[in-house]
Coordinates of C-alpha atoms and ligand atoms in Angstrom, one line a residue:
M25 CA 13.3 -13.0 -3.7
H26 CA 11.6 -16.0 -5.3
R27 CA 11.2 -19.1 -3.1
L28 CA 14.2 -21.4 -3.2
G29 CA 13.2 -25.0 -3.8
S30 CA 14.5 -28.5 -3.7
Q31 CA 13.1 -29.1 -7.2
D32 CA 15.9 -26.8 -8.6
A33 CA 19.0 -28.7 -9.9
L34 CA 21.3 -26.3 -8.0
P35 CA 22.1 -26.8 -4.3
L36 CA 20.3 -24.3 -2.0
H37 CA 23.4 -22.2 -1.2
R38 CA 24.0 -21.8 -4.9
Q39 CA 20.4 -20.8 -5.6
L40 CA 20.6 -18.2 -2.8
Y41 CA 23.9 -17.0 -4.2
E42 CA 22.3 -16.6 -7.6
A43 CA 19.2 -14.8 -6.3
L44 CA 21.3 -12.3 -4.2
R45 CA 23.8 -11.7 -7.0
R46 CA 20.9 -11.0 -9.4
A47 CA 19.3 -8.6 -6.9
V48 CA 22.6 -6.7 -6.6
L49 CA 23.2 -6.6 -10.4
D50 CA 19.6 -5.5 -11.0
G51 CA 19.9 -2.8 -8.4
K52 CA 17.2 -4.3 -6.2
L53 CA 19.8 -4.3 -3.5
A54 CA 21.5 -0.9 -3.7
P55 CA 25.2 -0.1 -3.1
G56 CA 25.8 0.4 0.6
E57 CA 22.6 -1.3 1.6
R58 CA 22.8 -3.5 4.6
L59 CA 21.6 -7.1 4.4
P60 CA 19.6 -8.7 7.2
S61 CA 21.7 -10.9 9.5
S62 CA 22.4 -14.4 8.4
R63 CA 20.2 -15.6 11.2
D64 CA 17.3 -13.5 10.1
L65 CA 17.8 -14.4 6.4
A66 CA 17.9 -18.1 7.3
Q67 CA 14.7 -17.8 9.3
D68 CA 12.8 -15.8 6.7
L69 CA 13.8 -18.1 3.9
Q70 CA 13.5 -21.3 6.0
L71 CA 17.1 -22.3 5.2
S72 CA 19.9 -23.5 7.4
R73 CA 22.2 -20.8 8.7
N74 CA 25.2 -22.7 7.1
T75 CA 23.5 -22.4 3.7
V76 CA 23.1 -18.7 4.1
V77 CA 26.6 -18.2 5.4
A78 CA 28.0 -20.2 2.4
A79 CA 26.2 -18.0 -0.1
I80 CA 27.2 -14.7 1.6
N81 CA 30.8 -15.8 1.9
Q82 CA 30.9 -16.6 -1.8
L83 CA 29.4 -13.2 -2.7
T84 CA 31.9 -11.5 -0.4
V85 CA 34.8 -13.3 -2.0
E86 CA 33.6 -12.2 -5.4
G87 CA 33.2 -8.6 -4.4
Y88 CA 29.4 -8.2 -4.5
L89 CA 29.2 -7.9 -0.7
S90 CA 31.5 -6.6 2.0
S91 CA 31.4 -7.7 5.6
H92 CA 32.5 -5.6 8.6
V93 CA 33.0 -7.4 11.8
G94 CA 30.4 -6.4 14.3
S95 CA 28.4 -4.2 11.9
G96 CA 27.0 -6.6 9.3
T97 CA 27.1 -7.3 5.6
Y98 CA 26.6 -4.6 3.0
V99 CA 26.3 -4.4 -0.8
H100 CA 29.7 -3.4 -2.1
D101 CA 29.8 0.2 -3.4
N102 CA 31.4 -0.6 -6.8
V103 CA 29.4 -3.4 -8.1
P104 CA 28.7 -3.3 -11.9
R105 CA 25.1 -3.1 -12.8
A106 CA 23.2 -5.2 -15.4
G107 CA 23.1 -3.4 -18.7
R108 CA 26.0 -1.0 -17.9
G109 CA 29.1 -3.0 -17.4
S110 CA 30.3 -6.5 -17.0
G111 CA 28.2 -9.2 -15.5
G112 CA 24.7 -8.3 -16.9
A113 CA 23.0 -8.4 -20.2
R114 CA 24.1 -5.4 -22.3
Q115 CA 21.6 -3.2 -24.0
H116 CA 22.3 -1.4 -27.2
L117 CA 20.4 1.9 -26.9
P118 CA 19.4 4.1 -29.9
A119 CA 21.3 7.4 -30.1
G120 CA 19.6 10.0 -27.9
T121 CA 18.0 7.5 -25.6
P122 CA 18.2 8.9 -22.0
A123 CA 20.6 7.3 -19.6
G124 CA 19.8 3.7 -18.7
G125 CA 17.3 3.4 -21.5
L126 CA 14.4 4.8 -19.4
S127 CA 12.0 7.4 -20.9
A128 CA 11.8 10.8 -19.2
R129 CA 8.7 9.5 -17.4
G130 CA 10.5 6.3 -16.4
Q131 CA 13.4 8.2 -14.9
T132 CA 11.0 10.4 -12.9
L133 CA 9.2 7.4 -11.6
S134 CA 12.3 5.6 -10.7
R135 CA 13.6 8.6 -8.7
Q136 CA 10.5 8.7 -6.5
F137 CA 10.0 6.8 -3.3
C138 CA 10.5 3.2 -4.2
A139 CA 8.9 -0.1 -3.3
R140 CA 12.2 -1.6 -2.1
E141 CA 11.9 0.7 1.0
L142 CA 8.4 -0.8 1.6
E143 CA 9.3 -4.3 2.6
V144 CA 6.9 -5.8 5.0
Q145 CA 8.2 -5.7 8.5
P146 CA 6.3 -5.8 11.8
F147 CA 5.8 -2.0 12.1
T148 CA 5.5 -1.2 8.4
P149 CA 2.3 0.9 8.1
G150 CA -0.7 -0.1 6.1
I151 CA 0.0 -3.9 6.3
A152 CA -2.6 -6.3 7.7
D153 CA -1.7 -9.5 9.5
F154 CA -2.3 -11.9 6.6
S155 CA -1.0 -14.8 8.6
A156 CA -4.5 -14.7 10.2
F157 CA -6.2 -15.4 6.8
P158 CA -8.2 -18.7 6.9
L159 CA -6.1 -20.4 4.3
A160 CA -7.6 -23.9 4.6
L161 CA -11.1 -22.6 4.1
W162 CA -10.0 -20.4 1.2
Q163 CA -8.3 -23.4 -0.4
R164 CA -11.5 -25.4 -0.2
L165 CA -13.5 -22.6 -1.8
Q166 CA -10.9 -22.2 -4.6
N167 CA -10.9 -25.9 -5.2
K168 CA -14.7 -26.1 -5.3
H169 CA -14.9 -23.2 -7.9
W170 CA -12.1 -24.6 -10.0
R171 CA -13.9 -27.9 -10.1
M172 CA -17.1 -26.2 -11.2
T173 CA -15.5 -23.9 -13.6
Y174 CA -17.0 -23.6 -17.1
P175 CA -14.8 -22.7 -20.0
D176 CA -16.3 -19.2 -20.1
M177 CA -15.0 -18.6 -16.6
L178 CA -11.5 -18.9 -18.0
D179 CA -12.1 -16.2 -20.6
Y180 CA -11.5 -12.5 -20.2
N181 CA -14.5 -10.9 -18.5
A182 CA -16.3 -8.0 -20.2
S183 CA -19.0 -7.4 -17.5
G184 CA -17.0 -5.5 -14.9
G185 CA -16.4 -8.7 -12.8
Y186 CA -18.2 -11.7 -11.5
A187 CA -21.8 -10.7 -11.0
P188 CA -22.4 -12.3 -7.5
L189 CA -19.2 -10.6 -6.3
R190 CA -20.3 -7.2 -7.5
R191 CA -23.6 -7.8 -5.7
A192 CA -21.9 -8.8 -2.5
I193 CA -19.7 -5.7 -2.6
T194 CA -22.8 -3.6 -3.4
D195 CA -24.6 -4.9 -0.3
Y196 CA -21.6 -4.3 1.9
L197 CA -21.0 -0.8 0.7
R198 CA -24.6 0.2 1.0
V199 CA -24.9 -0.9 4.6
F200 CA -21.4 -0.2 6.0
R201 CA -20.1 2.7 4.0
S202 CA -23.4 4.5 2.9
V203 CA -22.3 4.4 -0.7
H204 CA -25.1 5.0 -3.2
L205 CA -24.8 2.4 -5.9
D206 CA -26.3 -0.4 -7.9
A207 CA -24.2 -3.5 -8.7
D208 CA -23.8 -2.4 -12.3
Q209 CA -21.7 0.5 -11.1
V210 CA -19.1 -1.8 -9.6
V211 CA -16.0 -2.6 -11.6
I212 CA -13.7 -5.3 -10.1
T213 CA -10.1 -4.4 -10.5
T214 CA -6.7 -5.8 -9.5
G215 CA -6.7 -3.2 -6.7
T216 CA -6.5 0.5 -6.0
Q217 CA -3.6 1.1 -8.4
Q218 CA -5.6 -0.2 -11.3
S219 CA -8.7 1.6 -10.2
L220 CA -6.7 4.9 -10.2
E221 CA -5.2 4.1 -13.6
L222 CA -8.6 3.5 -15.1
C223 CA -9.9 6.8 -13.7
A224 CA -6.9 8.7 -14.9
R225 CA -7.1 7.3 -18.4
L226 CA -10.8 7.8 -18.8
L227 CA -11.4 11.1 -17.0
A228 CA -8.3 13.1 -17.6
D229 CA -6.0 14.0 -20.5
H230 CA -2.3 14.0 -20.6
G231 CA -1.0 17.0 -18.7
D232 CA -4.2 17.7 -16.8
T233 CA -3.8 18.7 -13.2
V234 CA -4.6 16.3 -10.4
W235 CA -4.8 17.6 -6.8
V236 CA -3.1 15.1 -4.5
E237 CA -3.1 15.3 -0.7
D238 CA 0.3 16.5 0.7
P239 CA 1.5 14.3 2.5
A240 CA 0.3 11.6 0.2
Y241 CA 0.0 7.9 -0.4
W242 CA 3.0 7.6 -2.7
G243 CA 1.4 4.7 -4.7
A244 CA -1.5 7.0 -5.8
A245 CA 0.8 9.9 -6.8
K246 CA 2.9 7.5 -8.7
A247 CA 0.0 5.8 -10.5
L248 CA -1.5 9.1 -11.5
S249 CA 1.7 10.7 -12.7
A250 CA 2.6 7.5 -14.7
C251 CA -0.7 8.1 -16.6
G252 CA 0.5 11.6 -17.6
Q253 CA -1.2 13.7 -15.0
R254 CA 0.5 16.8 -13.5
I255 CA 0.5 16.3 -9.7
H256 CA -0.4 19.4 -7.8
P257 CA 0.1 18.8 -4.0
V258 CA -2.5 20.3 -1.7
A259 CA -1.7 20.5 2.0
V260 CA -3.7 18.5 4.5
D261 CA -4.6 19.8 7.9
D262 CA -6.4 18.0 10.8
E263 CA -9.7 18.3 8.8
G264 CA -8.3 16.8 5.6
I265 CA -7.4 18.3 2.3
C266 CA -7.3 22.1 2.6
P267 CA -7.1 23.9 -0.8
G268 CA -6.1 27.6 -0.6
P269 CA -6.1 30.4 -3.3
A270 CA -2.8 29.2 -4.7
D271 CA -4.3 25.8 -5.3
E272 CA -7.5 27.2 -6.8
A273 CA -5.2 28.9 -9.3
Q274 CA -4.3 25.4 -10.6
P275 CA -7.7 24.1 -11.5
P276 CA -7.9 20.3 -11.1
R277 CA -9.4 17.8 -13.4
L278 CA -9.1 15.1 -10.7
I279 CA -8.8 15.3 -6.9
Y280 CA -7.4 12.3 -5.1
V281 CA -8.4 12.0 -1.4
T282 CA -8.5 9.6 1.5
P283 CA -11.2 11.3 3.5
S284 CA -12.0 8.7 6.1
H285 CA -8.4 8.2 7.3
Q286 CA -6.0 10.4 5.5
Y287 CA -2.9 8.5 4.5
P288 CA -0.5 8.9 6.3
T289 CA -1.6 11.5 8.9
G290 CA -4.9 9.8 9.7
A291 CA -6.9 13.1 9.6
V292 CA -10.6 12.5 9.2
M293 CA -12.2 14.9 6.8
S294 CA -14.8 17.0 8.6
L295 CA -18.4 17.3 7.3
A296 CA -17.8 21.0 6.5
R297 CA -14.7 20.2 4.6
R298 CA -16.4 17.4 2.7
N299 CA -19.1 19.7 1.5
Q300 CA -16.6 22.3 0.6
L301 CA -14.6 19.8 -1.4
L302 CA -17.7 18.7 -3.3
A303 CA -18.5 22.3 -4.0
T304 CA -14.9 23.0 -5.2
A305 CA -15.1 19.9 -7.5
R306 CA -18.4 21.1 -8.9
A307 CA -17.0 24.6 -9.5
H308 CA -14.0 23.2 -11.4
G309 CA -15.9 20.4 -13.2
A310 CA -13.5 18.0 -11.5
W311 CA -13.8 14.4 -10.5
V312 CA -13.1 13.3 -7.0
L313 CA -11.3 10.0 -6.4
E314 CA -12.1 8.6 -3.0
D315 CA -9.7 6.0 -1.7
D316 CA -11.4 4.3 1.2
Y317 CA -8.6 1.9 1.9
D318 CA -9.0 0.9 5.5
S319 CA -12.4 1.9 6.8
E320 CA -13.2 -1.6 7.8
Y321 CA -11.3 -0.9 11.0
R322 CA -12.7 1.8 13.1
F323 CA -11.9 1.7 16.8
S324 CA -13.2 4.9 18.3
G325 CA -15.1 8.0 17.4
P326 CA -18.5 8.1 15.5
P327 CA -19.0 5.8 12.5
L328 CA -18.1 7.6 9.3
S329 CA -19.8 7.3 6.0
S330 CA -18.2 7.7 2.6
L331 CA -17.8 11.0 0.7
Q332 CA -19.5 9.3 -2.2
G333 CA -22.7 9.0 -0.1
L334 CA -22.8 12.7 0.4
D335 CA -22.3 13.6 -3.3
P336 CA -25.5 14.7 -5.0
D337 CA -24.0 15.2 -8.4
G338 CA -22.2 11.9 -9.1
R339 CA -18.7 13.4 -9.1
V340 CA -17.1 11.0 -6.7
L341 CA -15.6 7.7 -7.8
Y342 CA -15.2 5.4 -4.8
M343 CA -12.4 2.8 -4.6
G344 CA -11.9 0.0 -2.1
T345 CA -9.6 -3.0 -1.8
F346 CA -9.5 -6.5 -0.2
S347 CA -5.8 -6.0 0.5
K348 CA -6.4 -4.9 4.1
V349 CA -8.9 -7.5 5.2
L350 CA -7.8 -10.6 3.3
Y351 CA -4.3 -10.3 1.8
P352 CA -2.5 -7.9 -0.7
G353 CA -1.4 -10.7 -3.1
L354 CA -5.0 -11.5 -3.7
K355 CA -5.0 -8.5 -6.0
L356 CA -8.7 -7.7 -5.9
G357 CA -10.3 -4.3 -5.4
Y358 CA -13.3 -2.4 -6.7
L359 CA -14.2 0.9 -8.2
V360 CA -17.7 2.4 -8.0
V361 CA -18.4 4.7 -10.9
P362 CA -21.3 7.0 -11.6
K363 CA -24.1 5.3 -13.4
A364 CA -23.7 7.3 -16.6
L365 CA -20.0 6.3 -16.9
A366 CA -20.5 2.6 -16.0
E367 CA -20.6 1.2 -19.5
A368 CA -17.6 3.3 -20.7
F369 CA -15.5 2.0 -17.7
R370 CA -16.5 -1.6 -18.3
Q371 CA -15.5 -1.4 -22.0
A372 CA -12.2 0.5 -21.2
H373 CA -11.3 -2.0 -18.5
Y374 CA -11.9 -4.8 -20.9
D375 CA -9.9 -3.3 -23.7
L376 CA -7.0 -2.0 -21.6
N377 CA -6.6 -4.6 -18.9
R378 CA -8.3 -7.8 -20.2
P379 CA -9.6 -8.7 -16.8
G380 CA -10.0 -12.3 -15.6
Q381 CA -9.5 -14.3 -12.4
M382 CA -13.1 -15.4 -12.5
P383 CA -12.8 -18.6 -10.4
T384 CA -11.0 -16.5 -7.7
Q385 CA -13.7 -13.9 -7.9
A386 CA -16.3 -16.7 -7.5
A387 CA -14.5 -18.1 -4.5
L388 CA -14.4 -14.6 -3.0
A389 CA -18.1 -14.0 -3.6
E390 CA -19.0 -17.2 -1.8
F391 CA -16.5 -16.3 1.0
I392 CA -18.5 -13.1 1.5
E393 CA -22.0 -14.6 1.0
M394 CA -21.3 -17.4 3.6
G395 CA -20.4 -14.8 6.2
H396 CA -16.6 -15.7 6.3
F397 CA -15.6 -12.2 5.3
A398 CA -17.7 -10.7 8.2
S399 CA -16.2 -13.2 10.6
A400 CA -12.6 -12.6 9.4
L401 CA -13.3 -8.9 9.8
R402 CA -14.6 -9.4 13.3
K403 CA -11.6 -11.3 14.4
A404 CA -9.2 -8.9 12.7
R405 CA -10.9 -5.9 14.4
Q406 CA -10.5 -7.5 17.8
S407 CA -6.9 -8.4 17.2
Y408 CA -5.9 -4.9 15.8
A409 CA -7.8 -3.1 18.5
E410 CA -5.6 -4.9 21.0
R411 CA -2.4 -4.2 19.1
R412 CA -3.4 -0.5 18.7
R413 CA -4.1 -0.2 22.5
C414 CA -0.7 -1.8 23.3
L415 CA 1.2 0.5 20.9
L416 CA -0.6 3.6 22.2
Q417 CA 0.3 2.5 25.7
A418 CA 4.0 2.1 24.7
L419 CA 4.1 5.5 23.2
Q420 CA 2.4 7.2 26.1
P421 CA 5.6 8.2 28.0
V422 CA 6.7 10.2 24.9
L423 CA 3.4 12.0 24.8
D424 CA 3.6 12.9 28.5
M425 CA 6.8 14.7 28.1
P426 CA 6.8 18.2 29.5
G427 CA 7.3 21.2 27.2
G428 CA 4.0 22.2 25.5
Q429 CA 4.7 21.8 21.8
G430 CA 5.6 18.2 22.2
P431 CA 4.7 15.1 20.2
F432 CA 1.1 14.0 19.6
I433 CA -0.7 11.2 17.9
S434 CA -2.9 11.5 14.9
G435 CA -5.1 9.0 13.1
A436 CA -5.3 6.3 15.8
E437 CA -9.1 6.1 15.6
Q438 CA -9.0 3.8 12.5
G439 CA -7.0 1.6 10.2
L440 CA -3.8 -0.2 10.7
H441 CA -1.4 2.6 11.5
L442 CA -1.0 5.7 13.5
C443 CA 1.1 8.8 13.1
L444 CA 3.3 10.0 15.9
R445 CA 3.8 13.7 15.1
L446 CA 7.0 15.3 16.2
P447 CA 8.2 18.9 16.4
A448 CA 10.0 20.2 13.3
P449 CA 13.6 20.2 14.6
V450 CA 13.5 16.4 14.9
D451 CA 15.1 14.7 11.9
D452 CA 12.5 12.0 11.4
R453 CA 14.4 10.3 8.6
A454 CA 17.5 9.9 10.8
L455 CA 15.2 8.6 13.5
A456 CA 13.6 6.0 11.2
R457 CA 17.1 4.9 10.0
Q458 CA 18.2 4.5 13.6
L459 CA 15.2 2.3 14.3
A460 CA 15.7 0.3 11.1
Q461 CA 19.1 -0.6 12.5
Q462 CA 17.3 -2.3 15.3
G463 CA 15.1 -4.1 12.8
L464 CA 12.1 -1.7 13.5
T465 CA 10.7 -0.4 10.2
V466 CA 8.7 2.7 10.8
R467 CA 8.4 5.4 8.2
P468 CA 9.4 9.1 8.5
L469 CA 6.3 11.3 7.9
S470 CA 8.5 13.8 5.9
A471 CA 9.1 11.1 3.3
Y472 CA 5.5 11.2 2.3
C473 CA 5.5 15.0 1.8
L474 CA 5.3 16.0 -1.9
S475 CA 6.3 19.6 -1.5
R476 CA 5.8 20.9 2.0
Q477 CA 8.7 20.9 4.5
D478 CA 6.9 21.4 7.8
L479 CA 5.9 17.9 8.8
R480 CA 7.9 15.5 11.0
G481 CA 6.8 12.3 12.6
L482 CA 6.8 8.5 12.5
V483 CA 4.2 6.5 10.7
I484 CA 3.9 3.3 12.6
G485 CA 1.9 0.2 11.6
Y486 CA 0.4 -2.1 14.2
G487 CA -1.5 -4.4 11.8
Y488 CA 1.4 -6.7 11.0
A489 CA 3.2 -6.6 14.4
P490 CA 2.3 -9.4 16.8
L491 CA 1.1 -8.3 20.2
A492 CA 4.2 -9.7 21.9
G493 CA 6.4 -7.8 19.4
I494 CA 4.6 -4.5 20.2
E495 CA 4.9 -5.2 23.9
R496 CA 8.6 -5.8 23.5
W497 CA 9.6 -3.2 20.8
G498 CA 7.0 -0.5 21.4
P499 CA 9.0 0.9 24.3
A500 CA 12.2 0.8 22.1
I501 CA 10.5 3.1 19.6
A502 CA 9.4 5.4 22.5
A503 CA 13.0 5.4 23.9
A504 CA 14.5 6.3 20.5
V505 CA 11.9 9.2 20.1
R506 CA 12.7 10.4 23.6
Q507 CA 16.4 10.5 22.8
A508 CA 15.8 12.4 19.5
L509 CA 13.7 15.0 21.4
D510 CA 16.4 15.5 24.1
Ligands
PLP605 C1 -3.9 4.8 0.9 C2 -3.8 3.4 0.3 N1 -4.6 3.1 -0.7 C3 -4.6 1.9 -1.3 C4 -3.7 1.0 -1.0 C5 -3.5 -0.3 -1.7 O1 -4.5 -0.8 -2.3 P1 -4.2 -2.1 -3.3 O2 -3.5 -3.1 -2.6 O3 -5.6 -2.4 -3.6 O4 -3.5 -1.5 -4.5 C6 -2.8 1.3 0.0 C7 -1.8 0.2 0.4 O5 -1.1 0.3 1.3 C8 -2.9 2.5 0.7 O6 -2.0 2.8 1.7

């Protein structure tokens, strides 16, 4: 929801009424969906509770919401939607247009796991604590670079990104991730989604097969299928992606992997499996897309290097992001491409995406060069290590349960989340829904599965949850799991 402000001519309760009404009509709030309590909404939006209650009352009177004493406020089941009934802009669709005006691809995409379920809450996996970001310092750097900005910095950029930033990333990746690269192989993107899109568009044709880990990072599967690739799920075990004969029968053009910390199980791809994967890619003439999304945070176990650093043939395209160390809305990531492809990628990026944001890239380059990135990372590591320890401690009683085939934890050595694996009879979606009713957003592992049916668990983030929140609510998660296991 956009920020409500006093500069708007409407009173605040009316602005909130309009914003919620629009969200219902546009389907951003689904029929039957429960709204946060008026107290939570007031706190989140920094409004008075009276303002929130006035807006909710009005929407209830008009039939957009229904309130049940003691159980909360819900979106009414029979609200007309924009474009297909009263209240919203009507669309006149050409004959033969699929329902709702979406293309077949659009319909498939909208059926898949959707961002609305990914709202940031304390235990949402994969989210960093961006409240720790040194905003004042960042503002100073931004101001400085805006003051010094020459007109050419306001133009589109054709060189793959601001050169000092590409150099700073190159130095970091060489030292900390053992990536083999020169700065001209780095393309600055708006993040992993755009890196994936570029790879899909330049390296594969419509209908080509892409192997995607199962379970998977839904964002990658979605970005690749939106580019016309045929997703072939390949099961992951505790050594990473594990293609079998049935997979080999579906030769890939692209292989998408998260080898250092499989998302979401957290499996680390073993050296043997890495070599096997590179050999498989070679045999099929496929490209490997390595998403190294959270390797900055490694808490235990030996240091890991990138898959790209092991690759003798230049088949691996490496992608990283600033979303997990700085903040996601910064929208800056990077793609390292093989030398021979660098010019083609720069040109395509320029033509397809018209990249820019040069003053921001300049501020980020200085942020890294002056050691602020390293210091933010050091602080973040300390803080997440503490949160991780606290969450592991809270979950310990569940792991100690007798009975052999009980729950276990995977993927806690690194990153911002861990995976509490549960035995198959447990309904992890019901468990996650139950926890959501207490305001605890964890994700069911089965929701990440593309085709397999055998995995159950909870994917729990600790990056965004304050330590006190983990101390308080970690035991509540453990208690709910215990109950589900009984
Ligand atoms: C596995 C994985 N890769 C990439 C990303 C996001 O990267 P970006 O914000 O750069 O698109 C995420 C975000 O949660 C993720 O979980």
